[in-house]
Coordinates of C-alpha atoms in Angstrom, one line a residue:
X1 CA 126.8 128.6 98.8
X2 CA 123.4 130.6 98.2
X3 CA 121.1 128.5 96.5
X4 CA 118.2 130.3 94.1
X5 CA 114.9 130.6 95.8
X6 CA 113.4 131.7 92.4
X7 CA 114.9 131.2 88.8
X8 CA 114.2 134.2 87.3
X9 CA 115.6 133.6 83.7
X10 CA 117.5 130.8 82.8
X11 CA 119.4 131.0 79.3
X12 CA 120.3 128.1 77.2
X13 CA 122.8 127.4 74.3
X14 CA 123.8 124.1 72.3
X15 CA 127.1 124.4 71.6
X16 CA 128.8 122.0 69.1
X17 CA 131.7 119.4 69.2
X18 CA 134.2 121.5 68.0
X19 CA 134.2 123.4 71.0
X20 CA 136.1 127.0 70.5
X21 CA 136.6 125.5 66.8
X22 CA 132.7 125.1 66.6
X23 CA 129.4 127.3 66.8
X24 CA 127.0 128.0 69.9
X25 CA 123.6 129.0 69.6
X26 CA 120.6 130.1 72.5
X27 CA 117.7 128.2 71.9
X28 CA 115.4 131.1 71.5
X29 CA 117.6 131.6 68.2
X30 CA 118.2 135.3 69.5
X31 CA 122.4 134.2 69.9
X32 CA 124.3 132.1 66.7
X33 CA 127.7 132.6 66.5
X34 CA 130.9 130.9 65.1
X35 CA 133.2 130.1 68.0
X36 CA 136.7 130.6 67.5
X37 CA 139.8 129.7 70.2
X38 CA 141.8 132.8 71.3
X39 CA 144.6 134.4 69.0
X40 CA 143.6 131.7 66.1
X41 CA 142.9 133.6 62.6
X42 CA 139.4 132.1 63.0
X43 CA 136.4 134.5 62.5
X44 CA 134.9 133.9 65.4
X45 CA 134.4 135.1 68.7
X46 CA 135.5 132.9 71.9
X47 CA 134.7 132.1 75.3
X48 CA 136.6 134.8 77.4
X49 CA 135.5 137.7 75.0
X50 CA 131.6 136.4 76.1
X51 CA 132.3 136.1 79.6
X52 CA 133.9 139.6 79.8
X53 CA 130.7 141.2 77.7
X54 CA 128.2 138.9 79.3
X55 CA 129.6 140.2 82.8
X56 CA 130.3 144.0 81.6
X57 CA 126.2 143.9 80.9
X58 CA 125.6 142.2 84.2
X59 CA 128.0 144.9 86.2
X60 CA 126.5 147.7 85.3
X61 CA 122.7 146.4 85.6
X62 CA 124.2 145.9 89.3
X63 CA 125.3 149.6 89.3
X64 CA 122.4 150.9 88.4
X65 CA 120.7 149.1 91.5
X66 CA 123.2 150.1 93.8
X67 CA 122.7 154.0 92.1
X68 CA 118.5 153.6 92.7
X69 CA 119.4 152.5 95.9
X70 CA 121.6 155.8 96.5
X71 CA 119.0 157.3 95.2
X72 CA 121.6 158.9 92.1
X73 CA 121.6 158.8 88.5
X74 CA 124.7 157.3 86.9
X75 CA 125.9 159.1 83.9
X76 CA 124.3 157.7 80.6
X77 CA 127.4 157.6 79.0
X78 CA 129.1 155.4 81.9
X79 CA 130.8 152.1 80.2
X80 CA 132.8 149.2 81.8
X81 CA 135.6 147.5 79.9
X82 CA 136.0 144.3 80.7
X83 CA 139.2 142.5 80.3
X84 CA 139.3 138.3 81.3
X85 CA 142.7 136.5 80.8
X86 CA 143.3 132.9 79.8
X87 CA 146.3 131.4 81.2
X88 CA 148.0 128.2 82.8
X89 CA 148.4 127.6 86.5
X90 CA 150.6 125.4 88.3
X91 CA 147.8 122.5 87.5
X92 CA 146.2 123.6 84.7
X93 CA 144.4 126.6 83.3
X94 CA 142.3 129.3 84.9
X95 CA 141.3 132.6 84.7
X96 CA 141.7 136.2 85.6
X97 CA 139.7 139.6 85.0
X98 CA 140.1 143.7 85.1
X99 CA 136.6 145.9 85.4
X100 CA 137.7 149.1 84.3
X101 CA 134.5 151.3 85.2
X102 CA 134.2 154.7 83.9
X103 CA 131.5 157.0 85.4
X104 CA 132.2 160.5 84.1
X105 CA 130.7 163.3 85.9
X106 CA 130.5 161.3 89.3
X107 CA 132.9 161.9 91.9
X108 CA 135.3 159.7 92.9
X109 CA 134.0 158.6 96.5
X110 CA 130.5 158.0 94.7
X111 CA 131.9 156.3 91.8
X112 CA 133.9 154.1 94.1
X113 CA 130.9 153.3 96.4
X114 CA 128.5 152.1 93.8
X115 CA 131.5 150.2 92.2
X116 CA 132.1 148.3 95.6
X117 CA 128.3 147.7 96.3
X118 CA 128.0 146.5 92.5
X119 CA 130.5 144.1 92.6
X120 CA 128.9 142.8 96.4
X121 CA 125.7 141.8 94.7
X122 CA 126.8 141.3 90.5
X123 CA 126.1 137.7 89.9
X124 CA 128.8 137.5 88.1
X125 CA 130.9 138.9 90.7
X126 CA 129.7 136.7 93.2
X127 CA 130.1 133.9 91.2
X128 CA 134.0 134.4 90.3
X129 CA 134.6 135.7 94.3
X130 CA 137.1 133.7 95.2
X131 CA 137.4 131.5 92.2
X132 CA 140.0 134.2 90.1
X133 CA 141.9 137.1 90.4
X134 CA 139.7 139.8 90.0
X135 CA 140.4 143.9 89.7
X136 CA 138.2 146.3 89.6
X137 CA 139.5 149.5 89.0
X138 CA 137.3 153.3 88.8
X139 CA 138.6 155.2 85.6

């Protein structure tokens, strides 16, 4: 396992004892939200929908590195939907995801290229490589 050689950022949250039933904030007050567990009527949000957005945003910062790199400019209206599943496994719970990546006016080779070289160096993708069943799919 890579370890950090520099911390650039390091985000923090207090999260309280009701868990998905209870409220998280970052300490820089900047993120407070009520926490709700999936398909309840609650009105909050939950952990899977902040892990998809949270690695969405993280994606496509990767993308545009890979696209400086390629020395291209990605489409400004390029978006990635981000689906993360919450289910059981034979021992317990785990999790799956879908990147559906859209990069209109790019063609398909390119699109797939800086997709693939996003996903090699997306922390998030790194971190999850491995771990889930992951599928990342050009749209």
């Amino acid at each position: 396992m890579p370890q950090l050689t520099k911390v650039i950022y390091t985000g923090r949250t207090h999260t309280s004892a009701g868990g998905r039933d209870g409220t998280a904030r970052s300490d820089d007050g900047r993120l407070n939200i009520a926490l709700s567990s999936p398909g309840s009527s609650g009105g909050g949000t939950n952990p899977e929908q902040l892990f998809a957005a949270g690695w969405s945003a993280c994606f496509i910062g990767a993308m545009n590195i890979a696209a400086q790199k390629m020395q291209i400019t990605l489409p400004a209206n390029l978006s990635v939907n981000t689906e993360v599943d919450l289910g059981t496994t034979g021992t317990g719970y785990g999790l799956a995801a879908r990147l559906n990546v859209s990069l209109p006016g790019l063609d398909r080779e390119t699109a797939e290229t800086v997709v693939q070289t996003a996903h090699g160096t997306c922390p998030y993708s790194l971190a999850t490589r491995g771990n889930i069943d992951v599928t990342i799919t050009v749209v």
